[in-house]
Tab-separated table of C-alpha atoms in Angstrom:
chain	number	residue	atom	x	y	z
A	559	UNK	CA	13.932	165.792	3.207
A	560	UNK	CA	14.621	162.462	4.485
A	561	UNK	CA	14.774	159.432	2.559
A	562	UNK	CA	11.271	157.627	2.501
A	563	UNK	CA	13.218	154.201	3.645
A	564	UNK	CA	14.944	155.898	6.599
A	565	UNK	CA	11.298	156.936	8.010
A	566	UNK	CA	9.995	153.884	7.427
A	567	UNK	CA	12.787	152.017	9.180
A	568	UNK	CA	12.797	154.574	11.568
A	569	UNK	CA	8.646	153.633	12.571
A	570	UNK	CA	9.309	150.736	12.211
A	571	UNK	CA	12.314	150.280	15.114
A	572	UNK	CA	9.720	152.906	17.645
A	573	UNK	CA	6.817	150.307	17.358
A	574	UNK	CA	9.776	147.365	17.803
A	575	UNK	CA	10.608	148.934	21.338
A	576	UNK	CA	8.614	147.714	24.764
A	577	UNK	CA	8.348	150.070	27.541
A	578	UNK	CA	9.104	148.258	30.683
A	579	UNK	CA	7.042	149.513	33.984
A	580	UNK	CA	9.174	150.300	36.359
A	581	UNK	CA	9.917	147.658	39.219
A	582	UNK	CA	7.790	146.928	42.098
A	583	UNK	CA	10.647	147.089	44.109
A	584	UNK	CA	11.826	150.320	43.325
A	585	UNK	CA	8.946	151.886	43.463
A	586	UNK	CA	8.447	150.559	47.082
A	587	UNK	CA	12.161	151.301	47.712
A	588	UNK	CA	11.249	154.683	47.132
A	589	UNK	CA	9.269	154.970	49.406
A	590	UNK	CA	10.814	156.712	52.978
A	591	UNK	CA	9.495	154.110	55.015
A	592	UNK	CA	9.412	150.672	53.800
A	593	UNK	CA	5.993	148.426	54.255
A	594	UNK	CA	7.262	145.971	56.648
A	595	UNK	CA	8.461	148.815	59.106
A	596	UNK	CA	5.170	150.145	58.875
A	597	UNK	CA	3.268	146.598	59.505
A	598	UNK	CA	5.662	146.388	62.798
A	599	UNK	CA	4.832	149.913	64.189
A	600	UNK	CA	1.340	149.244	63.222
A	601	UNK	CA	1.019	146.008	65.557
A	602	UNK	CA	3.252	147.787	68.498
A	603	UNK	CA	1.356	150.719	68.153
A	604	UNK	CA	-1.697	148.483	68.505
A	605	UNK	CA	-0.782	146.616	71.842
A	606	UNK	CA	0.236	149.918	73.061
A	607	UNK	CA	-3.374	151.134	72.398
A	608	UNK	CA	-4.908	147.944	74.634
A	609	UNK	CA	-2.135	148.384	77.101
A	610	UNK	CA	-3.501	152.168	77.560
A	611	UNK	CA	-7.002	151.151	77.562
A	612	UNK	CA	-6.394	148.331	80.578
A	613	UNK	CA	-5.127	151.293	82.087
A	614	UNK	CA	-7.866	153.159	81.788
A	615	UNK	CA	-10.116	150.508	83.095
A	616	UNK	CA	-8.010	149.123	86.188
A	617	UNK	CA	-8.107	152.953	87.242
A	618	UNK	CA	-11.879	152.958	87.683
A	619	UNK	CA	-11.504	149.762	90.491
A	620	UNK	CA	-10.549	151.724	92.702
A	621	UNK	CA	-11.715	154.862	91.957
A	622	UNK	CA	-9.075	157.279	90.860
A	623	UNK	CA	-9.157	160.162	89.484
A	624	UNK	CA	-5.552	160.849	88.417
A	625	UNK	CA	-4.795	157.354	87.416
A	626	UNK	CA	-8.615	157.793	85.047
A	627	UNK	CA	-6.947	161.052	83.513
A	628	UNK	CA	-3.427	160.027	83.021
A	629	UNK	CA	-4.506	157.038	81.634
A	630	UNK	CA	-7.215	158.767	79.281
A	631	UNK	CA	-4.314	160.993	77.638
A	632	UNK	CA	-2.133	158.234	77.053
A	633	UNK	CA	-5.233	156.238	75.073
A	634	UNK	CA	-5.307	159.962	72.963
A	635	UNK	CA	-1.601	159.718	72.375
A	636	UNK	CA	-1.578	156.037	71.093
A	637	UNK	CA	-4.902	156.688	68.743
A	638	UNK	CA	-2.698	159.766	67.462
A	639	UNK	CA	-0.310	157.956	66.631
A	640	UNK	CA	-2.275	155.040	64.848
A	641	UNK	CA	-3.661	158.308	62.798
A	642	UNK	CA	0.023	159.294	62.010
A	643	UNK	CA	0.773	155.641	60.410
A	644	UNK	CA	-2.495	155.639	58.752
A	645	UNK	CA	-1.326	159.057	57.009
A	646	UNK	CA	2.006	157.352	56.456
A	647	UNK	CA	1.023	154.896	54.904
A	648	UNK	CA	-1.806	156.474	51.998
A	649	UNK	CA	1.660	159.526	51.281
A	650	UNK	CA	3.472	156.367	50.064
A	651	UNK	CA	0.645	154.742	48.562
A	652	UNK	CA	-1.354	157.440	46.870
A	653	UNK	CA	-4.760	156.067	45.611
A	654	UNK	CA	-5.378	156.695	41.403
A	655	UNK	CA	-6.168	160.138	40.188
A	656	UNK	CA	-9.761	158.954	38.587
A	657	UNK	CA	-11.873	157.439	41.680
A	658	UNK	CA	-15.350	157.048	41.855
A	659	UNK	CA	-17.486	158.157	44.610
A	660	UNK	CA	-18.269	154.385	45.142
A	661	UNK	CA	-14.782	153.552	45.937
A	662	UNK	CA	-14.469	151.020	48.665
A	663	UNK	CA	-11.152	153.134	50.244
A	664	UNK	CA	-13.152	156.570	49.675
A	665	UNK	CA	-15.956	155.193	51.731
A	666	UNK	CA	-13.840	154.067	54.497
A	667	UNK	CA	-12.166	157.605	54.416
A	668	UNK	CA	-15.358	159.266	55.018
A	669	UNK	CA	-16.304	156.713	58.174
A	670	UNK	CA	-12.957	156.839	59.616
A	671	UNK	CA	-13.448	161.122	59.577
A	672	UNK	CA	-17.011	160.622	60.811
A	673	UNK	CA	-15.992	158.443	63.567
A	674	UNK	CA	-12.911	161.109	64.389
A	675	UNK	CA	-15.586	163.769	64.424
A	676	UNK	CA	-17.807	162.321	67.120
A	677	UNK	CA	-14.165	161.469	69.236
A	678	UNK	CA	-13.405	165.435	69.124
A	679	UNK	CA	-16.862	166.069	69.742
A	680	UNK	CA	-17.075	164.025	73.053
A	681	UNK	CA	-13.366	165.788	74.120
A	682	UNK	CA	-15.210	168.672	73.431
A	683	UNK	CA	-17.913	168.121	76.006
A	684	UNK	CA	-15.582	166.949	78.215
A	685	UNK	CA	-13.594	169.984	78.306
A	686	UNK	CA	-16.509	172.227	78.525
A	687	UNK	CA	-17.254	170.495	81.798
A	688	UNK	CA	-13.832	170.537	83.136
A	689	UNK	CA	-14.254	174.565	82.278
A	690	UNK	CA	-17.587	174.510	84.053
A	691	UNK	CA	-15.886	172.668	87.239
A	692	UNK	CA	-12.960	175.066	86.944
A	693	UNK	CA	-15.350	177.929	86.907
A	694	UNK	CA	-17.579	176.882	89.924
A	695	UNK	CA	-14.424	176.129	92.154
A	696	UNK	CA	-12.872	179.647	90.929
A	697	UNK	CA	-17.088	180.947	92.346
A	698	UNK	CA	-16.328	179.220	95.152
A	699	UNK	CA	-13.043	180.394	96.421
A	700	UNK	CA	-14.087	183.928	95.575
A	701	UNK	CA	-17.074	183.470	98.145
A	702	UNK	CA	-14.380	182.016	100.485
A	703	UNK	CA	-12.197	185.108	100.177
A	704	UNK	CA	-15.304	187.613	100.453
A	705	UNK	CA	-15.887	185.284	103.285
A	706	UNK	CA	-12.413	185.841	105.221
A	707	UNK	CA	-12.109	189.419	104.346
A	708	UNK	CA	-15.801	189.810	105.996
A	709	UNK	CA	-14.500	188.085	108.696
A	710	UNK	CA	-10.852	189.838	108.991
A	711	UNK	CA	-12.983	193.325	108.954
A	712	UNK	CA	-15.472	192.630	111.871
A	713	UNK	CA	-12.035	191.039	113.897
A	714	UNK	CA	-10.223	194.307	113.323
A	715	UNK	CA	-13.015	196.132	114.462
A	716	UNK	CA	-13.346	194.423	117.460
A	717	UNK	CA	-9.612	194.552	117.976
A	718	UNK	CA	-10.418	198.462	117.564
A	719	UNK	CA	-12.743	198.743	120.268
A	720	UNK	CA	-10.705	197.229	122.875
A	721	UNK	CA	-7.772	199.509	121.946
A	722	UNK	CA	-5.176	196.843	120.224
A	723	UNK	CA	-3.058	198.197	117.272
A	724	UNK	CA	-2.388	196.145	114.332
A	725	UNK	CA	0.926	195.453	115.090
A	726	UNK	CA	0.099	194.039	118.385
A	727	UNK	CA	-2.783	192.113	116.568
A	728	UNK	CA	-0.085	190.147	114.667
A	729	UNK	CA	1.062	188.617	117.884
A	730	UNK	CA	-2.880	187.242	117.939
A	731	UNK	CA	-2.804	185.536	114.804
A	732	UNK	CA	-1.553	181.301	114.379
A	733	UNK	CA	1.047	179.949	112.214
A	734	UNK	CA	-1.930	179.579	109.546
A	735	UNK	CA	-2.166	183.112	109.154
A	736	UNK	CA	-5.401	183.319	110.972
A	737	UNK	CA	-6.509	185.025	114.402
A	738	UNK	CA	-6.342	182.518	117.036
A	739	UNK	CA	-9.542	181.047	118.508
A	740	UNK	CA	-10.266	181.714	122.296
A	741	UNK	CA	-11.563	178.325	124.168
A	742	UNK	CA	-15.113	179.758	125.177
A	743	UNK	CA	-18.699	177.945	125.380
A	744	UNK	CA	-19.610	180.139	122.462
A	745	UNK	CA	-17.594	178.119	120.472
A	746	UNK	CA	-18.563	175.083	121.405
A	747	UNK	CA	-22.156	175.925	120.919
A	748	UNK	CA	-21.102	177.019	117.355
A	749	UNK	CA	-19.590	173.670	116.520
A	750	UNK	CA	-22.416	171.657	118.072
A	751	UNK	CA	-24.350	173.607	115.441
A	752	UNK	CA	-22.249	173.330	112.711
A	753	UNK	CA	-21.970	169.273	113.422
A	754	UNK	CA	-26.020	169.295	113.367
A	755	UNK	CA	-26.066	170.718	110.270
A	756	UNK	CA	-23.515	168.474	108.876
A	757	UNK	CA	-25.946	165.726	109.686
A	758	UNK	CA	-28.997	167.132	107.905
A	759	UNK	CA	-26.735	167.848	104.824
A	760	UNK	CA	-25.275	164.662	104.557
A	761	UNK	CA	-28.566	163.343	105.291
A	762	UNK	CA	-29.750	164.237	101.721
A	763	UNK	CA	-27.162	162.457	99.624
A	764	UNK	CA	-28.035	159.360	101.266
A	765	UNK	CA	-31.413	159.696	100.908
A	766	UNK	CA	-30.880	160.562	96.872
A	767	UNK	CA	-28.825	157.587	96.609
A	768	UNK	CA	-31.445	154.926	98.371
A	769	UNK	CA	-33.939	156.832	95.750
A	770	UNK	CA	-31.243	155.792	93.044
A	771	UNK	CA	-30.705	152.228	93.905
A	772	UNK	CA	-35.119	152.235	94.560
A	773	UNK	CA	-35.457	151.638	98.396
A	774	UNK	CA	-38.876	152.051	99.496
A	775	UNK	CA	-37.910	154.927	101.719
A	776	UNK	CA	-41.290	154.059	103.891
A	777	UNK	CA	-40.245	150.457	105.015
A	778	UNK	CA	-36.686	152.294	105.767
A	779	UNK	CA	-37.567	154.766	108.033
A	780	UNK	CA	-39.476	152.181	110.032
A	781	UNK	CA	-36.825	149.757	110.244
A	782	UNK	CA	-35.051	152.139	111.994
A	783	UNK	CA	-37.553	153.324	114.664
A	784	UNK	CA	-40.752	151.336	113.735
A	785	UNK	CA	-42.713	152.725	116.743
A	786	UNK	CA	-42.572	156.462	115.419
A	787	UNK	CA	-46.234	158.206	114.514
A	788	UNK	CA	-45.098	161.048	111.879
A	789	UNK	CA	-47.066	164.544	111.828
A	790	UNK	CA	-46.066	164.533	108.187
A	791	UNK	CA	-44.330	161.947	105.451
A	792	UNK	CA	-42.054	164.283	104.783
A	793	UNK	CA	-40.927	163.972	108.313
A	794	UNK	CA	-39.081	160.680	107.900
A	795	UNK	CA	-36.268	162.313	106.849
A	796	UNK	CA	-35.636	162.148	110.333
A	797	UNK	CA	-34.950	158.285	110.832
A	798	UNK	CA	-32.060	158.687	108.698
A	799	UNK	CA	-30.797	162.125	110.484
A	800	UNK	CA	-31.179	160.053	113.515
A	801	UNK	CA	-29.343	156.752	112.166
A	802	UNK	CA	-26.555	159.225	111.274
A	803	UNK	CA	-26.575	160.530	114.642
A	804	UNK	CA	-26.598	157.382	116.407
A	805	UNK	CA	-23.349	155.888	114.611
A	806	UNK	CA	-21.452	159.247	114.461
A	807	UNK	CA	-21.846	159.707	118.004
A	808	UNK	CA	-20.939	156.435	119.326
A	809	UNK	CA	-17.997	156.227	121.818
A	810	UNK	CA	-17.895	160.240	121.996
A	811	UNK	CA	-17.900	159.646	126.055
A	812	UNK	CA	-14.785	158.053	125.540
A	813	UNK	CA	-11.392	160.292	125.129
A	814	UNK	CA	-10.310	157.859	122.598
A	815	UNK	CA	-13.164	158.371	120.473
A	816	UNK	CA	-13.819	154.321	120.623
A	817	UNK	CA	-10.275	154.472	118.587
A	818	UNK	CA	-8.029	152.128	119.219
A	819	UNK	CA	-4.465	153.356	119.440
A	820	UNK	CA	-1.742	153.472	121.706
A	821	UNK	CA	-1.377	154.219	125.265
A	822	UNK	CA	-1.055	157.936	125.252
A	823	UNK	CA	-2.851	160.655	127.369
A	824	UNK	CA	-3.623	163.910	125.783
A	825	UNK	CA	-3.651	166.662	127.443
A	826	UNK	CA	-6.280	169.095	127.498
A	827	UNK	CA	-3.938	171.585	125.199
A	828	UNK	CA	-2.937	168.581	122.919
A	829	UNK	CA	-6.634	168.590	121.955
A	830	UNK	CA	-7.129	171.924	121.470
A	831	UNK	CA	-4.120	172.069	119.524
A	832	UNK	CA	-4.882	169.089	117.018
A	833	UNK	CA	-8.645	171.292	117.013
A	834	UNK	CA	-6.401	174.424	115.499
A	835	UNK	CA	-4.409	172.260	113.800
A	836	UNK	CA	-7.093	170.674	111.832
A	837	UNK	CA	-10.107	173.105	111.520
A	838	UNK	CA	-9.105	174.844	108.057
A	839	UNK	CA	-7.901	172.417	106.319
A	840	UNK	CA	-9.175	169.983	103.864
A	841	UNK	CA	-10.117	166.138	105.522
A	842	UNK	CA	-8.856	164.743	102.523
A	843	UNK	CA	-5.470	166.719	102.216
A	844	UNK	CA	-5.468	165.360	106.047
A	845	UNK	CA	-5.880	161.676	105.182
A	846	UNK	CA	-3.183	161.646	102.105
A	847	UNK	CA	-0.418	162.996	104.389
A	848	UNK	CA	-1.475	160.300	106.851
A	849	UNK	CA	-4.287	157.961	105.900
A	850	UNK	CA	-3.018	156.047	108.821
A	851	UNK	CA	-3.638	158.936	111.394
A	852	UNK	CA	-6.202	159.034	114.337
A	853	UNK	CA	-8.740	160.632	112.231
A	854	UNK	CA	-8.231	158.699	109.765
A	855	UNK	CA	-9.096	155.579	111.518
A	856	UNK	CA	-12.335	157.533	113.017
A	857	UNK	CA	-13.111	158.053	109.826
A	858	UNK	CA	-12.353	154.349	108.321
A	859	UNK	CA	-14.932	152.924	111.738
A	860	UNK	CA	-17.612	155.495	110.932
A	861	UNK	CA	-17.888	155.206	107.384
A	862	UNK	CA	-18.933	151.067	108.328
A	863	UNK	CA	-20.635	151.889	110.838
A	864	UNK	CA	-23.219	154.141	108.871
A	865	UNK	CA	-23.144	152.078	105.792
A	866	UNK	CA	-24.177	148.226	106.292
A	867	UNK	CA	-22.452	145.940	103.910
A	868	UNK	CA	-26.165	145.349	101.984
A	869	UNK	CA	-26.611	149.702	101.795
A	870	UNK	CA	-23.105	150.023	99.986
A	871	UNK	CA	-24.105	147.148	97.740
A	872	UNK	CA	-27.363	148.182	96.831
A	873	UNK	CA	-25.883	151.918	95.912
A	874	UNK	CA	-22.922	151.141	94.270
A	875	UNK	CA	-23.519	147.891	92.513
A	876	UNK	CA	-20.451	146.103	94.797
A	877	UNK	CA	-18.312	146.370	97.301
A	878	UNK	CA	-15.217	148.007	96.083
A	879	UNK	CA	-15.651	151.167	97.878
A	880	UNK	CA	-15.926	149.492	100.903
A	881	UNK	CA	-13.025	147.088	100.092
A	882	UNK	CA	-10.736	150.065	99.287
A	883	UNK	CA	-11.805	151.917	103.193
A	884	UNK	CA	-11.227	147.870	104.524
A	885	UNK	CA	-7.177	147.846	103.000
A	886	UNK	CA	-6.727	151.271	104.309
A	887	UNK	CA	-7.674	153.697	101.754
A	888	UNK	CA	-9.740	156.871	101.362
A	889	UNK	CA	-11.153	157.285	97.980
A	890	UNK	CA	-11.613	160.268	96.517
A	891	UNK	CA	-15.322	159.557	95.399
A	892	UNK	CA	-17.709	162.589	95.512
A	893	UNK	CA	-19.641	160.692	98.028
A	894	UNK	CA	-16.428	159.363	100.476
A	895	UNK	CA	-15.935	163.118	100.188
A	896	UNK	CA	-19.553	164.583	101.463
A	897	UNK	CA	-18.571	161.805	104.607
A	898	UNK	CA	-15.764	163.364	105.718
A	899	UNK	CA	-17.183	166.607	105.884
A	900	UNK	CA	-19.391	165.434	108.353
A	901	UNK	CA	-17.037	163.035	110.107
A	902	UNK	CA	-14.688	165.744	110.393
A	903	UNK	CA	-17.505	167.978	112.090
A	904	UNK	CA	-17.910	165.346	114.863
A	905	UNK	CA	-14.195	164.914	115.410
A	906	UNK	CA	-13.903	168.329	115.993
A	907	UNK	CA	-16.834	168.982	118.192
A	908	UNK	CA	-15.089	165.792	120.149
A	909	UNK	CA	-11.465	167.608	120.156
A	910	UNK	CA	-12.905	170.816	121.952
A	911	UNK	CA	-15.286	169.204	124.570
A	912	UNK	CA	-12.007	167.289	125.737
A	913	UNK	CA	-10.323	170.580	125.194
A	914	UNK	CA	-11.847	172.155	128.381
A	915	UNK	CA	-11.806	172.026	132.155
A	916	UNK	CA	-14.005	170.164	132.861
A	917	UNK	CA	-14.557	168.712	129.771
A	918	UNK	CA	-17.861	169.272	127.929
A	919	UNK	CA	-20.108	166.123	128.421
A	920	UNK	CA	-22.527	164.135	126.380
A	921	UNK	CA	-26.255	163.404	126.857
A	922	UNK	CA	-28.203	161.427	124.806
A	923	UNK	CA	-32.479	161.142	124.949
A	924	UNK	CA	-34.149	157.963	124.789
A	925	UNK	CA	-37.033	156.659	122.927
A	926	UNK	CA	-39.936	157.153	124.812
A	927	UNK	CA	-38.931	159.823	127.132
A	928	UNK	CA	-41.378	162.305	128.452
A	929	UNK	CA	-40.262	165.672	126.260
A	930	UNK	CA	-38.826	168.176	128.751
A	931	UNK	CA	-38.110	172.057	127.201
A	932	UNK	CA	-34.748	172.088	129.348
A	933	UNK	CA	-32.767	169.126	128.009
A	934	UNK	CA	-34.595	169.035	124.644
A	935	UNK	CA	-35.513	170.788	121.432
A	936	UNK	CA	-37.879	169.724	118.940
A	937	UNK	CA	-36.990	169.691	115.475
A	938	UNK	CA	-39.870	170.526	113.994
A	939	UNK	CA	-41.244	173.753	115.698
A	940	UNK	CA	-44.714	174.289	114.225
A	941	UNK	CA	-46.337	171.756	116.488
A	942	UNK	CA	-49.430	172.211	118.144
A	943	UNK	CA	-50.765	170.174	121.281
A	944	UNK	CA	-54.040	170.554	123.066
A	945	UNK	CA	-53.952	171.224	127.239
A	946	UNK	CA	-55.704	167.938	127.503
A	947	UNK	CA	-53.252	165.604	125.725
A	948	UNK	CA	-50.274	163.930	127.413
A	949	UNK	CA	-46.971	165.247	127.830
A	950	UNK	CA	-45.202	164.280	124.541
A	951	UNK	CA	-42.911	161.515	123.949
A	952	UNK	CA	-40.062	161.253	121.946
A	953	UNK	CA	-39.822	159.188	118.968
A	954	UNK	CA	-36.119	160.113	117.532
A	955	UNK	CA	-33.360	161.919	118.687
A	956	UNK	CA	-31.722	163.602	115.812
A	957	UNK	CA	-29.159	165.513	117.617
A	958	UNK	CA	-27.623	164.637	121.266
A	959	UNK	CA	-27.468	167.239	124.286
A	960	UNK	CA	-24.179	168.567	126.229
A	961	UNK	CA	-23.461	169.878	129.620
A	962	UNK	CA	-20.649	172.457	129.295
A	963	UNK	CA	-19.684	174.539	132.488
A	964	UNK	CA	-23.216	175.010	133.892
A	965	UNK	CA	-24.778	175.392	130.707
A	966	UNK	CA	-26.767	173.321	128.942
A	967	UNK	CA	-26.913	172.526	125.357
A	968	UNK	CA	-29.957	170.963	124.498
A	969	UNK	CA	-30.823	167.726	122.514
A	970	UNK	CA	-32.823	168.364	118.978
A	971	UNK	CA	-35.704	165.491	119.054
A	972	UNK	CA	-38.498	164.575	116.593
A	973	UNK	CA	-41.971	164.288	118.987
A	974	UNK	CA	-43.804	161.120	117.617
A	975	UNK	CA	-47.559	161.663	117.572
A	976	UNK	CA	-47.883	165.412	118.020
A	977	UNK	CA	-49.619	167.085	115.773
A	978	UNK	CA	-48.182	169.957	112.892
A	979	UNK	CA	-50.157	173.141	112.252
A	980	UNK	CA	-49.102	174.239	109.007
């Protein structure tokens, strides 16, 4: 046993001794990164974050797709890494074992995952329509290969019946890997059709967009041709085929194309050869190799032609479109892109009239002229007209005519006044 005065000493020397908490300092110094490092990465990573984001906005004026996305990840990258120093930050600083479900910090916890949750939701959505995209263009090329091979089987059958073997057929075939095309006025007629129906499709765009931007689509059609007497409102669809037409056509008489450019005759093979040359391939791809080019200055004059200054406005909000064509450019907008399909039609219809010997030739009907079933073709063919009414008269001409050879291509008009049996 111990001695009852060494206990008592021994009591009273514990309760004697303080128990010093241990140092601020050391406990920050323990820490793997210390608080003033973090503050600094905390305000770079923050003016990285608005650097990103200016980014992102200076690549919607212009337009640009790849700018838009590369500027998008980089925003992702910065706001992961403002996650990462958040993290940092509560490992070094854990909060108290006991907290309350009231607890300012806790609260902010549960925003700040709330807030990350609708993020990865929207990144969610947006990849799910990047995967829809991906699939339609994967639909898309498929159709284009069932396409070719359709086409590839009715050649070699044709090569069949007039007695050519496949490896003479090889010889036939162009540096793209495709059977060559034989100058013909079957082919011209083809493209003639094909640039008509370019028209009418690029038609509706335009009209969807004045419906956007809430034209009166009435008052439109008769500013352009206010003299017209429609079978049926649907009909006016027309004017704007025909406004299309009018500006798209423009200058075709002319070799140049009412292009200015240098001094230089083209022979007839020269245009059939930029016609091979061109008639696969993507107008875009065309215009980034060479925005510059022929075509695309055709392109750059058509595009202003068929869209007054007040039209792009009125669609688009302003002007920057239309700025961006004015310095050169071609954007890649969905709708810049429907135009060049169509002013890619013309320019090719124009490269094979010139192509031949003689060359294919114009003809365009007037407003007002009697309607003649040799030069002309009504658009709409369920009209009806009684033996005692006058001979027709045009009111629009949505697609011009062409002399080729001693044929005759004839002109696709809209008949004002006539009447439409249903």
């Amino acid at each position: 046993m111990l001695p009852t005065g060494s206990k008592e000493t021994q009591l009273h020397d514990s309760h004697s001794q303080k128990v010093h908490p241990q140092p601020m300092e050391e406990t920050m110094n323990q820490n793997p990164e210390p608080t003033e490092a973090l503050i600094s990465k905390l305000f770079t990573n923050i003016s990285s974050l608005k650097s990103a984001y200016i980014q992102l906005q200076a690549a919607h004026t212009p337009y640009d797709p790849d700018k838009i996305e590369a500027a998008d990840k980089l925003v992702i990258s910065e706001l992961k890494n403002l996650s990462e120093l958040k993290h940092t930050y509560r490992d070094n600083n854990p909060k108290p074992v006991s907290v309350s479900p009231q607890d300012s910090r806790l609260v902010a916890e549960i925003q700040e995952q709330q807030s990350l949750l609708k993020t990865y939701e929207v990144m969610v959505k947006k990849f799910q329509s990047q995967i829809q995209t991906k699939d339609s263009e994967i639909h898309q090329l498929h159709q284009r290969i069932q396409e070719a091979n359709q086409k590839r089987v009715k050649l070699e059958r044709k090569l069949k019946f007039r007695g050519v073997s496949a490896k003479e057929s090889e010889d036939l075939e162009d540096e793209n890997g495709f059977f060559s095309v034989e100058l013909t006025p079957e082919l011209f007629t083809s493209l003639v059709e094909s640039a008509f129906r370019a028209i009418h499709d690029f038609s509706k765009p335009l009209i969807n967009m004045m419906k956007a931007a809430g034209w009166d689509l009435d008052a439109a059609a008769h500013s352009i041709e206010p003299t017209v007497v429609y079978a049926k409102r649907a009909h006016k669809k027309y004017a704007f085929e025909s406004h299309i037409c009018q500006r798209m056509f423009s200058g075709f008489q002319e070799e140049s194309f009412s292009v200015k450019q240098d001094d230089l005759t083209i022979s007839k093979e020269g245009f059939f050869n930029q016609f091979l040359a061109m008639r696969t391939t993507d107008p875009l791809d065309i215009l980034s190799q060479n925005p510059d080019s022929i075509f695309g200055k055709f392109c750059r004059s058509k595009y202003l032609a068929v869209f007054p200054l007040k039209m792009e406005a009125s669609f688009f909000g302003n002007l920057d479109q239309r700025n961006y064509v004015l310095g050169g450019g071609h954007p890649r907008t969905p709708f810049y892109q429907a135009f060049l399909k169509l002013a890619k039609s013309i320019w090719l219809l124009h490269r094979i009239a010139y192509s031949f010997d003689p060359k294919a030739r114009i003809f365009q009907v007037k407003r007002g002229s009697d309607f003649s079933e040799v030069y002309m073709e009504s658009v709409v063919k369920n009209i009806s007209m009684d033996e005692n009414d006058e001979n027709p008269k045009v009111g629009l001409m949505v697609m011009p005519g062409f002399w080729i050879g001693g044929s005759v291509i004839q002109s696709r008009v809209y008949l004002s006044g006539v009447k439409c049996t249903e």
